[in-house]
Short mmCIF file of C-alpha atoms and ligand atoms in Angstrom, two decimals:
data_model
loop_
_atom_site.label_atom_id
_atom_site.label_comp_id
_atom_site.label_asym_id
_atom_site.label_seq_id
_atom_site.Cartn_x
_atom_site.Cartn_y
_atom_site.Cartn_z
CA UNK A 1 73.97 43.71 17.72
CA UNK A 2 71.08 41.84 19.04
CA UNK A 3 68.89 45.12 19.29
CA UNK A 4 69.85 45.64 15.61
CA UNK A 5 68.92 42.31 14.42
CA UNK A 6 65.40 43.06 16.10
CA UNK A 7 64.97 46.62 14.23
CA UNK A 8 65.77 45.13 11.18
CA UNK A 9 63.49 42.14 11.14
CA UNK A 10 60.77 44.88 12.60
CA UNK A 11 61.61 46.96 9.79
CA UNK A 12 61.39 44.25 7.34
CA UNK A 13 57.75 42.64 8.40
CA UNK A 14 56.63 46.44 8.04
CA UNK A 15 57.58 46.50 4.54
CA UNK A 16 55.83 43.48 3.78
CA UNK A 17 53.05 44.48 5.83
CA UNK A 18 52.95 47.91 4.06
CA UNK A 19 53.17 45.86 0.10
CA UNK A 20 50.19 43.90 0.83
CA UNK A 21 48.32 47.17 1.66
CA UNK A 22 49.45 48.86 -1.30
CA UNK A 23 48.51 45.54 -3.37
CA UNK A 24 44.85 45.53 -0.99
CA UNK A 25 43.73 48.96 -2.42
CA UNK A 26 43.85 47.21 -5.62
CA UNK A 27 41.55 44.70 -4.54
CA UNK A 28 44.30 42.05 -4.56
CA UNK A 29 44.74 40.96 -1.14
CA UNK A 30 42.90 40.87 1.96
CA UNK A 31 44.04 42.55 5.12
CA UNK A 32 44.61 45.81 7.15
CA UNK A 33 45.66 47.71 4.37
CA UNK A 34 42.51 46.83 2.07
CA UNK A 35 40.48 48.77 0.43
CA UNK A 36 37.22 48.62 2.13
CA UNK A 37 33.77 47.96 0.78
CA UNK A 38 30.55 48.88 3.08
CA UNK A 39 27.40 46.88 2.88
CA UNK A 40 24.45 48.30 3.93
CA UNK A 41 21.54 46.08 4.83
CA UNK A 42 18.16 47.24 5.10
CA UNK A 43 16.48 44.14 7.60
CA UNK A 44 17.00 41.06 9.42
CA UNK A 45 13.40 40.29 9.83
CA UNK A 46 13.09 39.23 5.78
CA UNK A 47 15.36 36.25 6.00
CA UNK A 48 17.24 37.11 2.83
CA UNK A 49 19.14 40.09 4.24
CA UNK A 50 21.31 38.09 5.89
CA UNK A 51 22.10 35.91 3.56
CA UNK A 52 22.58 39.17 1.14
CA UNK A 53 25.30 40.39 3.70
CA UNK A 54 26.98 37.38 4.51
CA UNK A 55 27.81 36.40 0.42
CA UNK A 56 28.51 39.96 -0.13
CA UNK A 57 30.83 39.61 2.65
CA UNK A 58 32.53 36.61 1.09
CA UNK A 59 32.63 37.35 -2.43
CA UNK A 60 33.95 40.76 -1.44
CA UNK A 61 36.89 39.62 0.58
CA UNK A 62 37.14 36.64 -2.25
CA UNK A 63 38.42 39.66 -4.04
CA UNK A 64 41.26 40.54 -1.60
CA UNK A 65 38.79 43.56 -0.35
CA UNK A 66 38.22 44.27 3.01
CA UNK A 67 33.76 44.51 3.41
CA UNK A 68 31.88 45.05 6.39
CA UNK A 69 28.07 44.72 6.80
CA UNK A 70 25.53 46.52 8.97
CA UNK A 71 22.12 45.56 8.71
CA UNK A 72 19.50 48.85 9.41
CA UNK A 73 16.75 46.98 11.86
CA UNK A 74 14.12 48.75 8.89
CA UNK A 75 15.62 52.38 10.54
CA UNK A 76 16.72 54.85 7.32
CA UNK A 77 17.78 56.96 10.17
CA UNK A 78 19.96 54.28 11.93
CA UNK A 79 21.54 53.05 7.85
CA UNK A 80 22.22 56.17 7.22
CA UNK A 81 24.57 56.55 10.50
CA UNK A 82 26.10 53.42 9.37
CA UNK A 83 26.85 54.80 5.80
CA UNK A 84 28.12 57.46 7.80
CA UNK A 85 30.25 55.59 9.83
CA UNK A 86 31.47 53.38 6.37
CA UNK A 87 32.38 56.57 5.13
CA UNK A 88 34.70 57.77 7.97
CA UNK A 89 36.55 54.74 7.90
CA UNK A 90 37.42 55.31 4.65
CA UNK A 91 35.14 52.92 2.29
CA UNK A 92 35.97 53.59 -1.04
CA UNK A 93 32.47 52.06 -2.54
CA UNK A 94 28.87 51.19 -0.83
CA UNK A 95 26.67 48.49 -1.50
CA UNK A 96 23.27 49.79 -0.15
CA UNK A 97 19.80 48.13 0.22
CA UNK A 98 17.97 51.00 0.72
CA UNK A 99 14.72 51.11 3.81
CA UNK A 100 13.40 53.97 2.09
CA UNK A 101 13.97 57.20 0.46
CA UNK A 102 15.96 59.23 3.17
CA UNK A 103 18.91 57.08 2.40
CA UNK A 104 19.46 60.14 -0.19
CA UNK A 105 21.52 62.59 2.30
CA UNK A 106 23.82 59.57 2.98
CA UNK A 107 24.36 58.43 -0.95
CA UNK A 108 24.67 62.58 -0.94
CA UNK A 109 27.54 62.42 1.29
CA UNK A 110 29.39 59.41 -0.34
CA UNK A 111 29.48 61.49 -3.85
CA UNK A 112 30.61 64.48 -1.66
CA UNK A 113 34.02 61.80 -0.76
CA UNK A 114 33.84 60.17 -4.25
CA UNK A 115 32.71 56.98 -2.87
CA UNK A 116 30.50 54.83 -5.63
CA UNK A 117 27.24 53.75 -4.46
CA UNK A 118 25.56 50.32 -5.77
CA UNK A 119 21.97 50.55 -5.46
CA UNK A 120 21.19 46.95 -4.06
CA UNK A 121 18.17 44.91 -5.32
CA UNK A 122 16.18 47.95 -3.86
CA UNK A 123 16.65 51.50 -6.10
CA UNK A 124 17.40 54.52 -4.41
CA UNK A 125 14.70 57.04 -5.27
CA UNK A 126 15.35 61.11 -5.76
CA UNK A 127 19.17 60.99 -5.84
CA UNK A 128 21.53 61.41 -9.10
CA UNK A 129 24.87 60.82 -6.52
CA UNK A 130 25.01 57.46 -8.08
CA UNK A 131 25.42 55.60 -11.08
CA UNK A 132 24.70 51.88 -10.70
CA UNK A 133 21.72 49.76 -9.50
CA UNK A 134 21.54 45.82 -9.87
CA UNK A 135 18.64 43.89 -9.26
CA UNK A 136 16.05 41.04 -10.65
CA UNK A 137 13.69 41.99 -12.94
CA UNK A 138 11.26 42.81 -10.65
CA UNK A 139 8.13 43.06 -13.24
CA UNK A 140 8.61 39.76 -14.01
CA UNK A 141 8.53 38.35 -10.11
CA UNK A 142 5.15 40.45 -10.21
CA UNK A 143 4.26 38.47 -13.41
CA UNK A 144 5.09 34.75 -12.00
CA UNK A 145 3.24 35.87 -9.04
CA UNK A 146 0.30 36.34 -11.35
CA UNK A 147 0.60 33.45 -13.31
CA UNK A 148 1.08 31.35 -10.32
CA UNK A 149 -2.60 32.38 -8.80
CA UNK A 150 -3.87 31.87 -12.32
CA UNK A 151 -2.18 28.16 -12.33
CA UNK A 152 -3.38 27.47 -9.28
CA UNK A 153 -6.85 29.28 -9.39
CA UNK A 154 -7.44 27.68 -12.97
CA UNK A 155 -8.23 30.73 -14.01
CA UNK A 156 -8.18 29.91 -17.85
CA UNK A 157 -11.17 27.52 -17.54
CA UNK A 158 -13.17 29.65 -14.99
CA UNK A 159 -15.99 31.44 -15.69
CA UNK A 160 -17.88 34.84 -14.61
CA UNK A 161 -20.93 32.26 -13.54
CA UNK A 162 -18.79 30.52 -11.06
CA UNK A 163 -15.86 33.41 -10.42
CA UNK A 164 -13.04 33.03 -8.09
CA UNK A 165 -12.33 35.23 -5.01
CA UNK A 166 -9.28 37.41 -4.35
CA UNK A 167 -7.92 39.85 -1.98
CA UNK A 168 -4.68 41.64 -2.41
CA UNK A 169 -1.68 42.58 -0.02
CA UNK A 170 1.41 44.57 -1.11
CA UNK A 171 4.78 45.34 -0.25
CA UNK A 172 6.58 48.41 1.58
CA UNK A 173 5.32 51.36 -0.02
CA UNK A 174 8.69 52.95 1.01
CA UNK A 175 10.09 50.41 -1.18
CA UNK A 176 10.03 50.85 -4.96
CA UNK A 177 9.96 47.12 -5.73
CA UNK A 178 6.68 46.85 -4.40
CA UNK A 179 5.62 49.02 -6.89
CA UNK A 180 6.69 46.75 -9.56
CA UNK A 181 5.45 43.44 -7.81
CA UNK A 182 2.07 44.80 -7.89
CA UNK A 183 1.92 45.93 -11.36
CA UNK A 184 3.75 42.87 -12.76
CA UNK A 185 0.81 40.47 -10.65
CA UNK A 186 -1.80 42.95 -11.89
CA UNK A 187 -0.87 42.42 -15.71
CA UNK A 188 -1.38 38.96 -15.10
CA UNK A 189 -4.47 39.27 -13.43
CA UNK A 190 -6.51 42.22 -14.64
CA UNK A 191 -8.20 40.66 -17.64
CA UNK A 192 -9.64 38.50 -15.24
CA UNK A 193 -11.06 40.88 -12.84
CA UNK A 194 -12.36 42.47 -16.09
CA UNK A 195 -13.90 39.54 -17.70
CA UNK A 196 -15.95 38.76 -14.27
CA UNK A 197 -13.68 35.47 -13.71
CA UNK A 198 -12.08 37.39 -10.99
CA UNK A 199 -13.78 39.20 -7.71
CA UNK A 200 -11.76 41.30 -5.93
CA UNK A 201 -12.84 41.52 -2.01
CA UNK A 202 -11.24 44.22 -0.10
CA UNK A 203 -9.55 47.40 -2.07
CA UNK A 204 -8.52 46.62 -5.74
CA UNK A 205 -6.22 49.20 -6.84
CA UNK A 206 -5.86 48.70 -10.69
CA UNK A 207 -2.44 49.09 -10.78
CA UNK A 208 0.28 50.85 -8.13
CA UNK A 209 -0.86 54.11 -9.43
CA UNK A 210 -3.87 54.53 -7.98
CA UNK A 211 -2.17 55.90 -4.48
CA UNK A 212 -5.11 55.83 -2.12
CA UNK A 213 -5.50 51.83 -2.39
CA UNK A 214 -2.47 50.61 -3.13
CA UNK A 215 -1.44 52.28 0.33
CA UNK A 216 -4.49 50.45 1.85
CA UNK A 217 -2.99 47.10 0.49
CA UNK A 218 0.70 47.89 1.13
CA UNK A 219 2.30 46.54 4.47
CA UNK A 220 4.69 49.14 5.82
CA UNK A 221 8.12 47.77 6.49
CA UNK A 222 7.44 44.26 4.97
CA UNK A 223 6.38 43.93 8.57
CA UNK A 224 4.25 40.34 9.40
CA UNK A 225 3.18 41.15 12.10
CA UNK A 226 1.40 44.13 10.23
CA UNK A 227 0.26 41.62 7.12
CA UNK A 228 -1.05 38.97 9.58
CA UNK A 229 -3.50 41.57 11.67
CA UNK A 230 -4.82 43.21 8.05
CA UNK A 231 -6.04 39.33 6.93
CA UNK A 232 -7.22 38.88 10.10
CA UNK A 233 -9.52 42.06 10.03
CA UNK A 234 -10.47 40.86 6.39
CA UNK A 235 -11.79 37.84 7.37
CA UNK A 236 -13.64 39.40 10.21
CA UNK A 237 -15.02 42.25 7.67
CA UNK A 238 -14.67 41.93 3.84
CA UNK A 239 -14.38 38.33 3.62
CA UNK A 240 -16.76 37.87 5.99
CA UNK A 241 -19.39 36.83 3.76
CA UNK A 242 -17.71 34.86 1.03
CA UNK A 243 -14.84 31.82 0.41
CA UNK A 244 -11.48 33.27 -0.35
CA UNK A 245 -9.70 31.36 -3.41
CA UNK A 246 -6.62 33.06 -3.22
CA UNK A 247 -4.80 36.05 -1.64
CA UNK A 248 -1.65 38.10 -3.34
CA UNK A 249 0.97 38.23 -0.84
CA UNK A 250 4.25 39.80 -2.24
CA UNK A 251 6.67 37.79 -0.39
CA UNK A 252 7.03 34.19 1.34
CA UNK A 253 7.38 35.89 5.35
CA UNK A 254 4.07 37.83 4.50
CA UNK A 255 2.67 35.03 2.90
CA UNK A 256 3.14 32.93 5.84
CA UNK A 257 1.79 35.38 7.84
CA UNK A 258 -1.17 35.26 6.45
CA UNK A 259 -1.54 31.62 6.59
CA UNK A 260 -1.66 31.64 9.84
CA UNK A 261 -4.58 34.07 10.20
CA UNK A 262 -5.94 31.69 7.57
CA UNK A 263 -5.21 28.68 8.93
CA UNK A 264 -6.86 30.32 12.28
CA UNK A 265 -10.42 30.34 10.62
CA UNK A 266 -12.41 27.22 10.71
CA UNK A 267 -13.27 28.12 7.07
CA UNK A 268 -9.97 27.56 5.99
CA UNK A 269 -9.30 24.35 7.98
CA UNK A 270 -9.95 22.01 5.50
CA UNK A 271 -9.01 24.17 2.21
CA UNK A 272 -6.31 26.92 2.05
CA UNK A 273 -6.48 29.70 -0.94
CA UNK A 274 -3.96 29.60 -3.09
CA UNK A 275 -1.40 31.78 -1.87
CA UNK A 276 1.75 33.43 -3.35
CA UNK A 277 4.91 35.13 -2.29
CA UNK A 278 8.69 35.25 -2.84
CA UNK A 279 12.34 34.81 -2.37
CA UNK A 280 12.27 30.65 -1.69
CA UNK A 281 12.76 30.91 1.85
CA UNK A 282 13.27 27.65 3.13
CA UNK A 283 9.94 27.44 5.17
CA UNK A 284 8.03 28.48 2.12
CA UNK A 285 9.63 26.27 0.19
CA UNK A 286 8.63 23.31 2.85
CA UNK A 287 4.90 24.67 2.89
CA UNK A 288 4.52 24.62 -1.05
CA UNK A 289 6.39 20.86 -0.82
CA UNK A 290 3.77 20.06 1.75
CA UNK A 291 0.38 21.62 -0.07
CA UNK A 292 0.26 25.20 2.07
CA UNK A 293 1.34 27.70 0.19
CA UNK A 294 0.79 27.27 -3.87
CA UNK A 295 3.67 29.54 -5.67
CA UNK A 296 7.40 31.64 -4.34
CA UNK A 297 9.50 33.19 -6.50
CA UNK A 298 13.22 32.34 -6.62
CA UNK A 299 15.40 34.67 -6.79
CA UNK A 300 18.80 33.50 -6.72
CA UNK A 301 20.23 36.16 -4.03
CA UNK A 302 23.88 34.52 -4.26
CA UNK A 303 24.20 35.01 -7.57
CA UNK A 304 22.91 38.83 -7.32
CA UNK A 305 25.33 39.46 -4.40
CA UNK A 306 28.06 37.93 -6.36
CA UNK A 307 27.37 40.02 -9.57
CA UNK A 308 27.04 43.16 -7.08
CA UNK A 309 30.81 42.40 -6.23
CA UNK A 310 32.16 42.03 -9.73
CA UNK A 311 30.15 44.80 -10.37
CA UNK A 312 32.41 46.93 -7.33
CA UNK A 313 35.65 45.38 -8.24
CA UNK A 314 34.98 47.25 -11.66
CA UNK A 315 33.92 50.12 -10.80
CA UNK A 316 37.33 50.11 -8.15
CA UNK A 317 39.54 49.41 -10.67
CA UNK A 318 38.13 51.55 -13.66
CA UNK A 319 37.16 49.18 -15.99
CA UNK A 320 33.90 48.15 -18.11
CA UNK A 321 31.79 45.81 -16.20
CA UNK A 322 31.04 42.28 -17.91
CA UNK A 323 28.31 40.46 -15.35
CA UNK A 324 27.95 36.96 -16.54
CA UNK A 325 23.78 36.33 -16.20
CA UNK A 326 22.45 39.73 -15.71
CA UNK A 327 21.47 41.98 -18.86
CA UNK A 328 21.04 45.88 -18.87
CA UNK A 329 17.51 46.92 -18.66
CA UNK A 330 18.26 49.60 -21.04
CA UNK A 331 19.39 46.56 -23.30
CA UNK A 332 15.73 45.24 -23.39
CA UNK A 333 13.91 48.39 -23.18
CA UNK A 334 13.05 48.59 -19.48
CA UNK A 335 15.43 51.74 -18.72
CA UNK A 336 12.59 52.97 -16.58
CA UNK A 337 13.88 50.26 -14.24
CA UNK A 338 17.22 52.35 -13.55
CA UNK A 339 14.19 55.86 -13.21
CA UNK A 340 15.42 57.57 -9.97
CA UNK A 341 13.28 60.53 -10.59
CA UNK A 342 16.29 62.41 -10.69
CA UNK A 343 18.50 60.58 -13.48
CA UNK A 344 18.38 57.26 -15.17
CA UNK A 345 21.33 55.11 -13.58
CA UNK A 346 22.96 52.02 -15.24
CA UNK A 347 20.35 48.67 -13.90
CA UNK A 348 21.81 45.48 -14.52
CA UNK A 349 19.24 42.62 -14.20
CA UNK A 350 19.42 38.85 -13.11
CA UNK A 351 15.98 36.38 -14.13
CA UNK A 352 14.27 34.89 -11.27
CA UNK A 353 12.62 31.37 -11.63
CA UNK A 354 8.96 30.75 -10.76
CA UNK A 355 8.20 28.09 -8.23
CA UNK A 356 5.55 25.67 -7.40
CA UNK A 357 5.30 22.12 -5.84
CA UNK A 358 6.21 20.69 -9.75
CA UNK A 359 9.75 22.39 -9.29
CA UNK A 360 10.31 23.02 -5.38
CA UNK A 361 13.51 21.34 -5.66
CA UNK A 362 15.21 24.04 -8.26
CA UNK A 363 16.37 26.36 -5.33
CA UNK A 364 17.36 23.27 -3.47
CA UNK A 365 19.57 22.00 -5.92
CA UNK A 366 21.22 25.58 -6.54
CA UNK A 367 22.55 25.35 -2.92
CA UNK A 368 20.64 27.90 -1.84
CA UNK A 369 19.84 26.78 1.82
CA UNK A 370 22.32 26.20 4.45
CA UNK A 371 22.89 22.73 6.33
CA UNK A 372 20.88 24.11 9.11
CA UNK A 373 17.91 25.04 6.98
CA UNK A 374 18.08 21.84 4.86
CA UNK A 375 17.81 19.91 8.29
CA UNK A 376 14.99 21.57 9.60
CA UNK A 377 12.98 21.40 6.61
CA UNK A 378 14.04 18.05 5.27
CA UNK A 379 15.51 19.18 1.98
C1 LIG B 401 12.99 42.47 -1.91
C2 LIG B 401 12.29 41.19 -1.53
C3 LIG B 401 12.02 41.16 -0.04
C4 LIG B 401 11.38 42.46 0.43
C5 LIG B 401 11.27 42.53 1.94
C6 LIG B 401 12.21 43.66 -1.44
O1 LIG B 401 12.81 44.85 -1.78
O2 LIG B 401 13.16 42.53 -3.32
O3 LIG B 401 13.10 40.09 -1.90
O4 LIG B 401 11.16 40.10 0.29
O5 LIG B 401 12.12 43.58 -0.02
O6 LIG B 401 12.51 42.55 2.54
#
């Protein structure tokens, strides 16, 4: 009687167990039997990443979906195994930040098992196995880059008698964003250069189309350690001979790296360039409070990897996605954003905010730093 009692409460938990797995694949509880989103990472050395995977994470399961993250140490070789490995445990949708373009085989296999992919602030080039890529508008960083050097250079009162000296550092050139950073900076800043206000030292490609320098400016893998030795030969060559004024970095742990080669020459001691970057890391944001670096870009990263997720959960369940702050490029005539080279996939875009010792406070007040970063810094 006993033994019954036992099989039948057994048998009982199981069902219940076995419900909430049914109501999981749904997306409408968490658990064992949930339908499981993968979230591939490119980096942990650009501090964002990990804040990308851990609100992914959260607004994921926040949706009664089971998510896991792996973050790809800047190794396309070593994501793709982890796609891989996503796949074979049965993910029914992908959220990928892409390291570069061999990511393609993976997305590949994912369409093979009719797994969406979500192309994640980075696109995936050469690849029509996916439909969906959501990002910032990326242009427009570019552009408040720009305008930030021509704040902070005074650019609109200089003149070719008395011109201002830049030199110019990209992104990844595995990484199609940088392509846009450039080019959105260079709008800014090209009349400029043209008018004689503006002296490049060091390569000047025109815009990201002119290969052979951009890929003398571009810092492979976002890497600092890369960005910091490239000033430092600058100022021991190019710049040898004349006073910087400013320096394009295209992102706040770049832009710190540099710094510090700056900071390094007696030159500089008294008088920094202005310097840009983005993404409102925390120590950037300290630096611009404190009179280092001039400009950052915010780009709200929790709200991107929360969009992603209501993004998923409607692709999952079928229905029309309705993202509250991001807009279609196709909606404002940038479809070229969603260009894969192989199809044109849907891009849905969130605005980033331009930032500068006036406003340092914005990503502060958005909650964007943890209580260990605001403690550190002071925020
Ligand atoms: C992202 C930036 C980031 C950079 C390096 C880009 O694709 O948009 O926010 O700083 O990668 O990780």
């Amino acid at each position: 009687m006993k033994r019954l009692l036992v099989v039948l409460i057994v048998l009982m938990v199981s069902a219940a167990l076995f419900a909430g797995g049914q109501q999981g694949s749904s997306g409408a509880a968490a658990g064992g039997g949930a339908t499981l989103i993968g979230l591939a990472m490119p980096e942990t050395h650009v501090e964002r990443w990990v804040k990308d995977g851990s609100t992914l994470k959260a607004q994921a399961e926040s949706k009664g979906y089971r998510a896991e993250v792996a973050y790809a140490d800047a190794d396309q070789a070593k994501q793709n195994q982890q796609i891989g490995s996503f796949l074979t445990q049965g993910a029914r949708l992908l959220v990928v930040g892409q390291v570069n373009d061999g990511v393609a085989s993976a997305v590949a296999d994912a369409a093979k098992d009719g797994v969406a992919v979500i192309a994640y602030d980075r696109i995936i080039q050469n690849s029509a196995d996916y439909d969906y890529y959501i990002t910032f508008n990326n242009f427009k960083v570019g552009q408040f880059q720009g305008q930030g050097l021509e704040q902070g250079l005074n650019l609109k009162a200089a003149t070719a008698a008395n011109p201002k000296y830049i030199t110019f550092f990209a992104g990844s050139p595995t990484d199609g964003n940088a392509f846009f950073f450039f080019d959105g900076a260079m709008d800014i800043l090209n009349p400029y250069i043209k008018s004689g206000v503006l002296k490049v030292v060091g390569p000047y490609p025109e815009t990201s189309k002119d290969t052979a320098n951009f890929q003398r400016i571009a810092t492979e893998n976002w890497s600092a350690p890369i960005a910091k030795a490239r000033m430092e030969n600058l100022l021991a060559g190019d710049a040898r001979d004349v006073t910087l004024d400013a320096v394009l970095a295209p992102n706040d742990t770049l832009a710190r790296a540099i710094i510090e080669a700056l900071r390094a020459d007696a030159k500089y001691a008294d008088k920094l360039p202005i310097v840009c970057g983005q993404d409102a890391e925390a120590a950037s944001i300290a630096s611009i409070r404190d009179g280092g670096q001039y400009v950052t870009v915010f780009k709200d990263t929790g709200k991107l990897a929360e969009a992603a997720i209501i993004l998923a959960d409607a692709i999952l369940k079928g229905q029309t996605p309705s993202i509250p702050g991001a807009v279609l490029a196709s909606d404002i005539g940038l479809s070229s954003i969603g260009d894969t080279g192989k199809k044109t996939v849907k891009a849905y875009l969130l605005e980033p905010v331009m930032i500068t010792r006036d406003n340092y406070k914005v990503p502060i007040d958005a909650g964007f730093y943890t209580a260990q970063e605001k403690s550190t810094y002071n925020f």
